[in-house]
Coordinates of C-alpha atoms and ligand atoms in Angstrom, one line a residue:
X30 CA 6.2 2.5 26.8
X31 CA 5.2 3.4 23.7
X32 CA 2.4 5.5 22.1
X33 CA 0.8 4.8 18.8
X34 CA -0.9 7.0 16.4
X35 CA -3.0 5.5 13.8
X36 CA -4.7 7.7 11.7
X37 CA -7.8 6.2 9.5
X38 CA -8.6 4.0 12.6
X39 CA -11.8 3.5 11.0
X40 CA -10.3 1.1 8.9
X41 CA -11.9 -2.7 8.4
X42 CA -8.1 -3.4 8.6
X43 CA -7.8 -2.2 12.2
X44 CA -7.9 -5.4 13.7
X45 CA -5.2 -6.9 11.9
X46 CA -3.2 -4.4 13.2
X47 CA -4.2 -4.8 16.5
X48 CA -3.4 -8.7 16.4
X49 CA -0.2 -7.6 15.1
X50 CA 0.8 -5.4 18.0
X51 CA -0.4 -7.5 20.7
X52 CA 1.6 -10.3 18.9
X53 CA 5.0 -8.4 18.9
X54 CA 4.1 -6.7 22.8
X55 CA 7.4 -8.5 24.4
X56 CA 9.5 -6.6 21.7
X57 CA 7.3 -3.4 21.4
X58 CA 5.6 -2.5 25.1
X59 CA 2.7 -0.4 23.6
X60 CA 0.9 1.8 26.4
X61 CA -1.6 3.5 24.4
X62 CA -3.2 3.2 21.1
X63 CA -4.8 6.4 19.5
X64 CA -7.3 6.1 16.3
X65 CA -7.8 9.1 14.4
X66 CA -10.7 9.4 11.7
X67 CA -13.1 11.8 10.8
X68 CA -17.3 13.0 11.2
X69 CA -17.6 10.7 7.7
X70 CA -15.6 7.8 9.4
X71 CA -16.8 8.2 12.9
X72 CA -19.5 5.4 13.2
X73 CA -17.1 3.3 11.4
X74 CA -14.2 4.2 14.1
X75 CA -16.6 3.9 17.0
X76 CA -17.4 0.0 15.8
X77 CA -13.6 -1.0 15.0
X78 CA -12.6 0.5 17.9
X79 CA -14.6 -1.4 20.4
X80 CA -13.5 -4.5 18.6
X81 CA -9.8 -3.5 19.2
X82 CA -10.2 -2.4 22.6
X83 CA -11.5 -6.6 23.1
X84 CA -9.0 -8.1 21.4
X85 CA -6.6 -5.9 24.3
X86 CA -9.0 -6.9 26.6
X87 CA -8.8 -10.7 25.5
X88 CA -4.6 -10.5 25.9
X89 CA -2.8 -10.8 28.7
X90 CA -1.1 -6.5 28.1
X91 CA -3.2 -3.6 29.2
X92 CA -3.4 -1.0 26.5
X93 CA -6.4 1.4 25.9
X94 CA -7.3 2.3 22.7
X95 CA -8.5 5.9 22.6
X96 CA -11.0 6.8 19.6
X97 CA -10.9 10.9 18.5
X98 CA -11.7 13.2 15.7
X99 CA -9.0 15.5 17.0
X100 CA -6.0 14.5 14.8
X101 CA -3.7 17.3 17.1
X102 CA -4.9 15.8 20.2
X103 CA -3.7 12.0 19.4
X104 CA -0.3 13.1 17.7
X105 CA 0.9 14.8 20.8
X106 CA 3.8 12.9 22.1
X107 CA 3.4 9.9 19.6
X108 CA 5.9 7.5 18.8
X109 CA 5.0 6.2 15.8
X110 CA 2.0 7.6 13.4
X111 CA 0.9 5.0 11.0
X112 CA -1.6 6.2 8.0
X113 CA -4.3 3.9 6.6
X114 CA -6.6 6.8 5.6
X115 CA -8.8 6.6 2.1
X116 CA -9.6 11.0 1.5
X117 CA -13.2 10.4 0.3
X118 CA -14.1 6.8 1.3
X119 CA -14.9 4.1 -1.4
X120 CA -17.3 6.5 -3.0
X121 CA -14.3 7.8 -4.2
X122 CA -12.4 5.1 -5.1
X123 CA -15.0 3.7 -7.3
X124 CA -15.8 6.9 -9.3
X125 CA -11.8 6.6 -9.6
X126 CA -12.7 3.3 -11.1
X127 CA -15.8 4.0 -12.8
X128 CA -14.7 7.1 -15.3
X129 CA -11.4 5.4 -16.6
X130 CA -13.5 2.5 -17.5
X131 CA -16.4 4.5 -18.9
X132 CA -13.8 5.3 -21.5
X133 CA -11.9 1.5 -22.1
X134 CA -9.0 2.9 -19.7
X135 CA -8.0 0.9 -16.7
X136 CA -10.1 2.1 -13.6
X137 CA -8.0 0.8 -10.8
X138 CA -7.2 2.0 -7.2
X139 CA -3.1 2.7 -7.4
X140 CA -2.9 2.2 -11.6
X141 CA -3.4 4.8 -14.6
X142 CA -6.2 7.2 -13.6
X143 CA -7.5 6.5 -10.8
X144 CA -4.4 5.8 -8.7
X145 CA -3.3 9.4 -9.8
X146 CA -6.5 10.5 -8.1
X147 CA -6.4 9.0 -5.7
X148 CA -2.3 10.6 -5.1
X149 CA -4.0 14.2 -5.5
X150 CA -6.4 13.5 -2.9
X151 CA -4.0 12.0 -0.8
X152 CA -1.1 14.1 -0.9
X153 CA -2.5 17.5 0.4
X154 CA -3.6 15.4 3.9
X155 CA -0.5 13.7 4.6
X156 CA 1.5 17.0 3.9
X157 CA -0.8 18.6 6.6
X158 CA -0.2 15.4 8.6
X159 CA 3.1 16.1 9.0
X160 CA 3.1 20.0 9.3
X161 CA 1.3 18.6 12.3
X162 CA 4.1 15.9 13.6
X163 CA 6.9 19.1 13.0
X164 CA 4.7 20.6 16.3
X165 CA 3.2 18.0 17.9
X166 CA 5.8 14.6 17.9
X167 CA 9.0 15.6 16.3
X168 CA 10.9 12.1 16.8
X169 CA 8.2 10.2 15.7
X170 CA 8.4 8.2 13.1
X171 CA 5.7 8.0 10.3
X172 CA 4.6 4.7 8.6
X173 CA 2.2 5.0 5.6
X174 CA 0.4 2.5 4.4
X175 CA -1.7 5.0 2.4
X176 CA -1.7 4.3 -1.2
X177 CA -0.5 5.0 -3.8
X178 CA 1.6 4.3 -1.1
X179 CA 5.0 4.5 -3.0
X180 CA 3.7 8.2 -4.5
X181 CA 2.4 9.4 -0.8
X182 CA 5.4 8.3 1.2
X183 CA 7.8 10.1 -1.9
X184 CA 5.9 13.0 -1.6
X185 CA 6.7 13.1 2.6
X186 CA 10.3 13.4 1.7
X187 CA 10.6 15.5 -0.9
X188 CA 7.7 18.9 0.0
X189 CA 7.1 17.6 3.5
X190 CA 10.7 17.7 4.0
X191 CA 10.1 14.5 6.7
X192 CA 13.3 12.1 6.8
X193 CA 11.1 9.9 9.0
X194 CA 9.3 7.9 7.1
X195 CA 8.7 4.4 5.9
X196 CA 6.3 3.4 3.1
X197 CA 5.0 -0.4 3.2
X198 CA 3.2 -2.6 1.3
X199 CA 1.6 -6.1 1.7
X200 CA 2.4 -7.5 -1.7
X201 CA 6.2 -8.6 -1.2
X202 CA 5.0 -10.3 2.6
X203 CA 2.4 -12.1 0.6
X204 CA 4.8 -13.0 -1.7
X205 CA 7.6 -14.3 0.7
X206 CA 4.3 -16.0 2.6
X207 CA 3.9 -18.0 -0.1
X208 CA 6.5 -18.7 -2.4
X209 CA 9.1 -20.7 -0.3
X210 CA 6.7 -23.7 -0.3
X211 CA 6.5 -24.0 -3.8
X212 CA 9.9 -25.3 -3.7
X213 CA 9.8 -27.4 -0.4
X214 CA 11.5 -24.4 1.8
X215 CA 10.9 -22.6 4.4
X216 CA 11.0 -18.7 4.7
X217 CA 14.4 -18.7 7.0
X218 CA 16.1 -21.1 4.7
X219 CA 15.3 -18.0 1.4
X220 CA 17.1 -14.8 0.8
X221 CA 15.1 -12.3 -1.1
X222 CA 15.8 -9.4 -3.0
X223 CA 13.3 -6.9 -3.6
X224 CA 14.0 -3.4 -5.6
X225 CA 11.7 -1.1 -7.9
X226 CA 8.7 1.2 -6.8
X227 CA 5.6 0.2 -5.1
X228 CA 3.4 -1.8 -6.8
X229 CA 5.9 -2.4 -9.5
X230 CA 8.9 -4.1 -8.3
X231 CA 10.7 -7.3 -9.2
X232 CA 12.4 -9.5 -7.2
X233 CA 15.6 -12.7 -6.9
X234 CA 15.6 -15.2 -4.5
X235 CA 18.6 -17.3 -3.1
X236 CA 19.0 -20.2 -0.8
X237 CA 20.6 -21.3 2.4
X238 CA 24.0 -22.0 0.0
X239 CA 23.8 -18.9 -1.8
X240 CA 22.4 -20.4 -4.8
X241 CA 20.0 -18.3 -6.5
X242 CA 16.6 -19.8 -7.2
X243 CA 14.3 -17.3 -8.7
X244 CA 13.7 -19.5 -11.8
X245 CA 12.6 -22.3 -9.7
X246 CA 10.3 -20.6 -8.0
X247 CA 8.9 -19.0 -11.3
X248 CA 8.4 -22.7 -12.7
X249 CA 7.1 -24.2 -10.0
X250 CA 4.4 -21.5 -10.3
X251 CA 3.9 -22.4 -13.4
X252 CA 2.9 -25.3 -12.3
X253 CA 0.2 -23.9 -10.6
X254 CA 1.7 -23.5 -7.8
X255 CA 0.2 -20.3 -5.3
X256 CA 2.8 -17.3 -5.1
X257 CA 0.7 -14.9 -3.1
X258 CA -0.9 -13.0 -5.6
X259 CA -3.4 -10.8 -3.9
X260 CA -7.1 -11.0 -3.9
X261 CA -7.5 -7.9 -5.4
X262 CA -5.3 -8.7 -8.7
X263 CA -6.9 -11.4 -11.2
X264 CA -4.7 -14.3 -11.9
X265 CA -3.7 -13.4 -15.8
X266 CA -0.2 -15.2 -16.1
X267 CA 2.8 -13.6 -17.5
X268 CA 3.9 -15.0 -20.5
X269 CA 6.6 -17.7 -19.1
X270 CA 9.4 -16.8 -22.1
X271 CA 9.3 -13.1 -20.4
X272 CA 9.9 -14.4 -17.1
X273 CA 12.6 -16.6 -18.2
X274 CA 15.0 -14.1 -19.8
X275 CA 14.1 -11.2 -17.1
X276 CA 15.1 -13.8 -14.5
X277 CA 13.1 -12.0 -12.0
X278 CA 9.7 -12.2 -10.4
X279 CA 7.8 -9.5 -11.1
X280 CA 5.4 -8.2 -8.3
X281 CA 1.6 -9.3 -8.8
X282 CA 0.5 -5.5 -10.0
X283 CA 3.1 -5.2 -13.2
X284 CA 0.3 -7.9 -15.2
X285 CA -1.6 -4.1 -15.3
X286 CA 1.7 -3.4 -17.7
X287 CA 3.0 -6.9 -19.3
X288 CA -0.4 -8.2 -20.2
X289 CA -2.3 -4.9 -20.3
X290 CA -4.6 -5.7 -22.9
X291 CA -6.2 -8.7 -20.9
X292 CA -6.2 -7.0 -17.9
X293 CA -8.6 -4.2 -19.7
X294 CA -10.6 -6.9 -20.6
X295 CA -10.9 -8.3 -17.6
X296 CA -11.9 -5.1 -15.6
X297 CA -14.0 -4.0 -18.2
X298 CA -16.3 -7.0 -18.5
X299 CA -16.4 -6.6 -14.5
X300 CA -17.5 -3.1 -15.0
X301 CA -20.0 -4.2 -18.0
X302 CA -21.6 -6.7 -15.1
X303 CA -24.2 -4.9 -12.8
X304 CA -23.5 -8.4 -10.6
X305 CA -20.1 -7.5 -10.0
X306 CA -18.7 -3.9 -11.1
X307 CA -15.5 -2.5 -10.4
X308 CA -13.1 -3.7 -8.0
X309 CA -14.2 -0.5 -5.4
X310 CA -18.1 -1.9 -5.8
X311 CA -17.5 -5.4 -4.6
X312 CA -15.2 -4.1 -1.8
X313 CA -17.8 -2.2 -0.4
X314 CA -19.9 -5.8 0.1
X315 CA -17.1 -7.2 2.2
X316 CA -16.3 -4.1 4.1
X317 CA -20.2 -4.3 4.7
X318 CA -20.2 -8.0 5.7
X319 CA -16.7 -7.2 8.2
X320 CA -18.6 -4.2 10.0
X321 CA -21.4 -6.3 11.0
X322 CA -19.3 -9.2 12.1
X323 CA -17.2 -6.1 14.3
X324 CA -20.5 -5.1 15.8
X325 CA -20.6 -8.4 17.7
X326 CA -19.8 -8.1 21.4
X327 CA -18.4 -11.3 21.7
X328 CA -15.7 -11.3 18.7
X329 CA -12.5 -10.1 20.1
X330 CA -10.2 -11.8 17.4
X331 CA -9.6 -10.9 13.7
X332 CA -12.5 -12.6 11.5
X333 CA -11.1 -15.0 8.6
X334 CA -12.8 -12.5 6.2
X335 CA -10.6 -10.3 6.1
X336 CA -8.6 -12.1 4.1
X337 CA -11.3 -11.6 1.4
X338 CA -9.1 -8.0 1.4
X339 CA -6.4 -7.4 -1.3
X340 CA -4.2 -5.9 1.6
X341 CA -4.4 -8.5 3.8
X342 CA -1.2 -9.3 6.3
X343 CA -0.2 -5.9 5.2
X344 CA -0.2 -5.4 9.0
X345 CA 2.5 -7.7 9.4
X346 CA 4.7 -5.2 7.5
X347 CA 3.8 -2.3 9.8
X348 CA 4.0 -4.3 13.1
X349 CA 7.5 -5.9 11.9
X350 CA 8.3 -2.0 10.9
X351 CA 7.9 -0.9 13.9
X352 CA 8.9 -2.7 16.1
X353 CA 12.4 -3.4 14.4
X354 CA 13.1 0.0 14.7
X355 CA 12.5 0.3 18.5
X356 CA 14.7 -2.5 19.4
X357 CA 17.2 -1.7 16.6
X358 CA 16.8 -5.4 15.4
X359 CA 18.1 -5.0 11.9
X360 CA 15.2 -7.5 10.3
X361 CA 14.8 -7.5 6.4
X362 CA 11.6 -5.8 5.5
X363 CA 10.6 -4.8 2.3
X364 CA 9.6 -0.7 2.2
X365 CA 9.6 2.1 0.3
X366 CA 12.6 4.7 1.3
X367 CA 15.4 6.9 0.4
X368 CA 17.3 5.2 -2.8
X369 CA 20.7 6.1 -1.9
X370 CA 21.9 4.1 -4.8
X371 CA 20.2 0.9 -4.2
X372 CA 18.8 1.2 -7.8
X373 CA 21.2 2.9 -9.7
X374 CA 19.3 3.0 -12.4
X375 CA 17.1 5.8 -10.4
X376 CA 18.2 9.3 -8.6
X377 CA 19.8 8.9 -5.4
X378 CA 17.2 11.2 -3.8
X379 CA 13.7 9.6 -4.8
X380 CA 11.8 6.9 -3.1
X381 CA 11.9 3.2 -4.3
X382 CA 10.5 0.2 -2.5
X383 CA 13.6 -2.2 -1.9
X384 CA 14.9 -5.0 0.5
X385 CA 16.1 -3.1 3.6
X386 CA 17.5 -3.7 6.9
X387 CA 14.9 -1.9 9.5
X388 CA 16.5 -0.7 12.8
X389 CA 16.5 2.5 15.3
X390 CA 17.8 4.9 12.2
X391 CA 15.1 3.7 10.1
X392 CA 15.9 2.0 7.2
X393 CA 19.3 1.0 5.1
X394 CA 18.0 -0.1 1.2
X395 CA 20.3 -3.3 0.2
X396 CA 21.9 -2.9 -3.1
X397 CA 20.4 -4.1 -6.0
X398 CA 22.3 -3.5 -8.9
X399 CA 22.0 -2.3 -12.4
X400 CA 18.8 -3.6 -13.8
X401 CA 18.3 -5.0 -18.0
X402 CA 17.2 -2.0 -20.6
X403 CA 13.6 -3.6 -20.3
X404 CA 13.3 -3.0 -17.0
X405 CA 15.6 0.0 -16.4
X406 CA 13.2 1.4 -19.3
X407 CA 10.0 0.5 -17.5
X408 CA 11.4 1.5 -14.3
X409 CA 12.5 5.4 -15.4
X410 CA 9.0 5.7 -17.1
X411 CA 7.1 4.9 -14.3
X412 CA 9.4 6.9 -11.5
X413 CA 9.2 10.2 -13.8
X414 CA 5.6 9.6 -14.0
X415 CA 5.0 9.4 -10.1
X416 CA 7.4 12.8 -9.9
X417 CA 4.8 14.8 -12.4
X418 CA 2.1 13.6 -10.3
X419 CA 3.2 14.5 -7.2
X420 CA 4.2 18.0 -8.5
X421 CA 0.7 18.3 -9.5
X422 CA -0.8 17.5 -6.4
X423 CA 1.0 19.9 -4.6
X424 CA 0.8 22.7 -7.0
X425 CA -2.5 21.9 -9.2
X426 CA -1.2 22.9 -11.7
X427 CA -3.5 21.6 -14.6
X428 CA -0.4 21.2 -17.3
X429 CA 1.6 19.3 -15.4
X430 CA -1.5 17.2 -14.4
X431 CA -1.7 16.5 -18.0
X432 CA 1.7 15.3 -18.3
X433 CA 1.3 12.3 -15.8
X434 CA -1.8 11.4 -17.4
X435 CA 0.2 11.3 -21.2
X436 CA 3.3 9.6 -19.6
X437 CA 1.1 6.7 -17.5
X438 CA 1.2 4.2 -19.7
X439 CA -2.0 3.0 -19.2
X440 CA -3.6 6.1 -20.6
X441 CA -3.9 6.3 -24.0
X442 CA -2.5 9.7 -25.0
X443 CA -5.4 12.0 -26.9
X444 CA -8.4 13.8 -26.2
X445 CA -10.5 11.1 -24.3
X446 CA -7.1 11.3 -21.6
X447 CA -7.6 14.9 -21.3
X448 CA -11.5 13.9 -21.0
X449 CA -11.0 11.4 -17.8
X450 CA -8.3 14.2 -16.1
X451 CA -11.4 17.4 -16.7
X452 CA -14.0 15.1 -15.7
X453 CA -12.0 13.2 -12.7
X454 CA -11.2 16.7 -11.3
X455 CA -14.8 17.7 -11.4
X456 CA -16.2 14.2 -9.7
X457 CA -13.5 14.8 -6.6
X458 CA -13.5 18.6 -6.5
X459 CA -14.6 18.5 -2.8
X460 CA -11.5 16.6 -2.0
X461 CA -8.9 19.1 -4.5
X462 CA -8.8 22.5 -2.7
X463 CA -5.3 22.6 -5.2
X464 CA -6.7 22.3 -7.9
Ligands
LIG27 P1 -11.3 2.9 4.4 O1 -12.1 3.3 3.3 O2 -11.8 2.0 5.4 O3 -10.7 4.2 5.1 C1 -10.1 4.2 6.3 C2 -10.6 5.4 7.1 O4 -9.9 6.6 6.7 C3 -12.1 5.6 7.0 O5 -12.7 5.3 8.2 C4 -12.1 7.1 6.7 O6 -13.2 7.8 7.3 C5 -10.8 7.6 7.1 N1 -10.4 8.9 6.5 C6 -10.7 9.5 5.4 N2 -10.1 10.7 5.3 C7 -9.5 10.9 6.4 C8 -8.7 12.0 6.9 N3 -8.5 13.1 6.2 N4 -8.1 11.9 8.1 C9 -8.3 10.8 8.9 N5 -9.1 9.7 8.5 C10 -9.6 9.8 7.2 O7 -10.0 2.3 3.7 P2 -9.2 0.9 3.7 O8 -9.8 0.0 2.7 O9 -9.1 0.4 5.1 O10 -7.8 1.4 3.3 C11 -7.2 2.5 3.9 C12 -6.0 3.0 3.1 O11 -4.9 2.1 3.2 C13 -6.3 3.2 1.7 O12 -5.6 4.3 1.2 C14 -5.8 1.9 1.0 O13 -5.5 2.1 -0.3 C15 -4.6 1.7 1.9 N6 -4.1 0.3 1.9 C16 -2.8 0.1 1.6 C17 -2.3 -1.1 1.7 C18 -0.8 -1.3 1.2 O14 -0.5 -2.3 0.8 N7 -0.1 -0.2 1.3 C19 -3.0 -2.2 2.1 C20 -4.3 -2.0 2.5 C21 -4.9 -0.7 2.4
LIG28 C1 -3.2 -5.0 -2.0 C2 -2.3 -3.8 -2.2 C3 -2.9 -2.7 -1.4 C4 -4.3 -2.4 -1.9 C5 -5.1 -3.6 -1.7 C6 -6.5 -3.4 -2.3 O1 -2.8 -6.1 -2.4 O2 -1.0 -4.0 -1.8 O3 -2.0 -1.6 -1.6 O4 -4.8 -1.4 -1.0 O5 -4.6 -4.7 -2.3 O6 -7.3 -4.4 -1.8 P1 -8.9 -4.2 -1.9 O7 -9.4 -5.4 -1.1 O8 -9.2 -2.9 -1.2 O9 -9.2 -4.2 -3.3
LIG29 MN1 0.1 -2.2 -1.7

């Protein structure tokens, strides 16, 4: 029997997980469920919590879900840990938001700026995380849904020293949710190949003869048909003669890099509007809307709200995770792991998000190949970036800091860049003891 750890069990996406456990329970025989949150996140846990102990309650399995503020206390003995935790809440998110845009840079959660914020805020927790695991559950395997998730689980690896770990991301299950029926197949009938980082991968797609049909899926959805963008992510298209010589699907998030300037636009006039603001703003109305639907006694299945979420089904990818790995099932998942030489293009050593093969050893990245000069170029830029930033978060060191901010490309290089980074650090001090 198996215990889970989830830690940020205050989450509004706590209930997809559940459904996604009690779903998979013949393959994965949970015994005990343990949320982990903290005094700011406590009244949220307590709500959530209660929901997810119903939905057990309404299944046929008997697993209790345990709520504590003692992080030490849930890890012991765990068998997998999975992280959905936000250091700072949404206040922090939007002021990650908010500043960028206050100077006509990108204020997103993962992109430019703020998504290197939100990586120094991160990365000091899940490194004491797993100081933690090295005590308390040595064999356990951590899966981080944390974001930047590609940054945070990289930064496990490399100064946590964990080999144990498996970052995830809902954006390629959306993806292969959705594109198979814009031309007339089925998921089982598709092979897909996934390979760059989180949040800025591309991917291929083949069918049941081996026949690759990437640029059939890329106009058919230029035809309007629905390829899973997220809800998070608005709908700017890519210009089509791109996609046709790349021959490759880029994920939803790289529009932040191919089509930058309307992107801007588009956060910025949200920003401008006091009915709508930043993404972080508007998120904070749904999360609102889900915790009063949790509060009622009677709901003990997931609300269709929640799709409302940009991370929505991203509970699929952890359930799956898991679960292939305790019965060694060998599924194709898409994660972020050890290269290996998946993407030759990239060190052997770092952390890419790639097709894999998921079983009791964790996972096995699928070889991608060689990628074009405008991709491999892209590709470098952005990996070196995530490596400054995660040296900065573990060091503080200020310079260094600096040097992710010049290389992310969607910071424009001069003094208003050093601006954002001096004025950042002093909105989330509470949350930088590095710094
Ligand atoms: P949220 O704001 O609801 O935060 C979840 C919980 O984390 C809160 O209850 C909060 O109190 C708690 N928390 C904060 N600091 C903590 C700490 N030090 N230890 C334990 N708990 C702590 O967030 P959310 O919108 O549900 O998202 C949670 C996280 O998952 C975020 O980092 C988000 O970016 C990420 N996410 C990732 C994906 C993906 O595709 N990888 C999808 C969805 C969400
Ligand atoms: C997804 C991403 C997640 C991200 C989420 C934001 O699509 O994959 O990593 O956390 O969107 O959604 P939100 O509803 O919080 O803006
Ligand atoms: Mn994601």
């Amino acid at each position: 029997p198996v215990k889970i750890v989830t830690i940020g069990g205050g989450s509004s996406y706590t209930p997809e997980l559940m459904e996604g456990f009690i779903k998979r329970y013949d393959e994965l025989p949970i015994r005990e469920i343990w949320l982990v949150d903290i005094e700011d996140g406590k009244e949220k846990m307590e709500i959530v919590g209660a929901m997810a102990q119903r939905m057990w309650d309404a299944s046929p399995y008997d697993v209790k879900v345990h709520l504590t503020l003692d992080r030490r206390e849930a890890l012991k003995d765990a068998d997998f840990v999975t992280t959905q935790f936000r250091v700072g809440l949404l206040n922090a998110r939007i002021k990650d938001e908010r500043i960028p845009f206050s100077y006509g840079m990108l204020g997103q959660e993962t992109n430019g700026a703020g998504g290197i914020f939100k990586a120094f805020r991160t990365i000091p927790v899940i490194l004491s995380i797993v100081e933690d695991m090295k005590e308390l559950c040595p064999n356990a395997w951590l899966i981080n849904f944390t974001n930047p998730s590609g940054m945070v689980t990289e930064a496990v690896m490399k100064y946590g020293k964990w080999e144990k770990v498996i970052g995830l991301c809902n954006v390629p299950v959306s993806a292969m949710m959705k594109e198979p029926e814009t031309i007339g197949k089925t998921l089982d009938q598709l092979t897909y190949k996934f390979a760059g980082l989180n949040h800025f991968h591309w991917h291929k797609v083949y069918d049941e003869h081996g026949n690759e049909v990437t640029q059939d899926i890329i106009d058919a959805m230029y035809e309007g048909k629905d390829g899973g963008l997220p809800a998070n992510i608005a709908d700017v298209p890519f210009f089509k003669e791109q996609l046709d010589t790349m021959k490759m699907i880029p994920c939803g998030y790289h529009r932040y890099y191919y089509r930058q300037q309307e992107m801007l636009a588009h956060g910025l006039e949200e920003f401008n509007d006091p009915e709508k603001g930043t993404r972080g703003q508007q998120v904070k109305q749904t999360e609102a809307e889900l915790f009063e639907l949790y509060k009622d006694p009677n709901l003990d299945h997931k609300p269709e709200q929640l799709a409302k979420r940009g991370g929505a089904h991203y509970s699929d990818a952890a359930c799956e995770t898991i679960a292939s790995i305790y019965s060694n099932a060998n599924r194709h998942i898409v994660v972020t792991t050890k290269n290996n030489g998946a993407v030759p293009d990239l060190p052997a050593d770092c952390a890419v998000e790639v097709s894999a093969y998921i079983g009791a050893t964790g996972a096995k990245a699928i070889a991608f190949g060689e990628l074009q000069p405008a991709e491999k170029g892209w590709l470098q830029c952005m990996k070196n970036m995530e490596h400054c930033v995660e040296e900065a978060a573990v060091t503080g060191d200020y310079g260094m800091a600096l040097q992710a901010f010049i290389l992310n490309p969607q910071i424009p290089a001069g003094t208003n860049a050093k601006r954002v980074l001096d004025e950042l650090l002093i909105a989330h001090k509470k949350y930088l003891p590095q710094f």
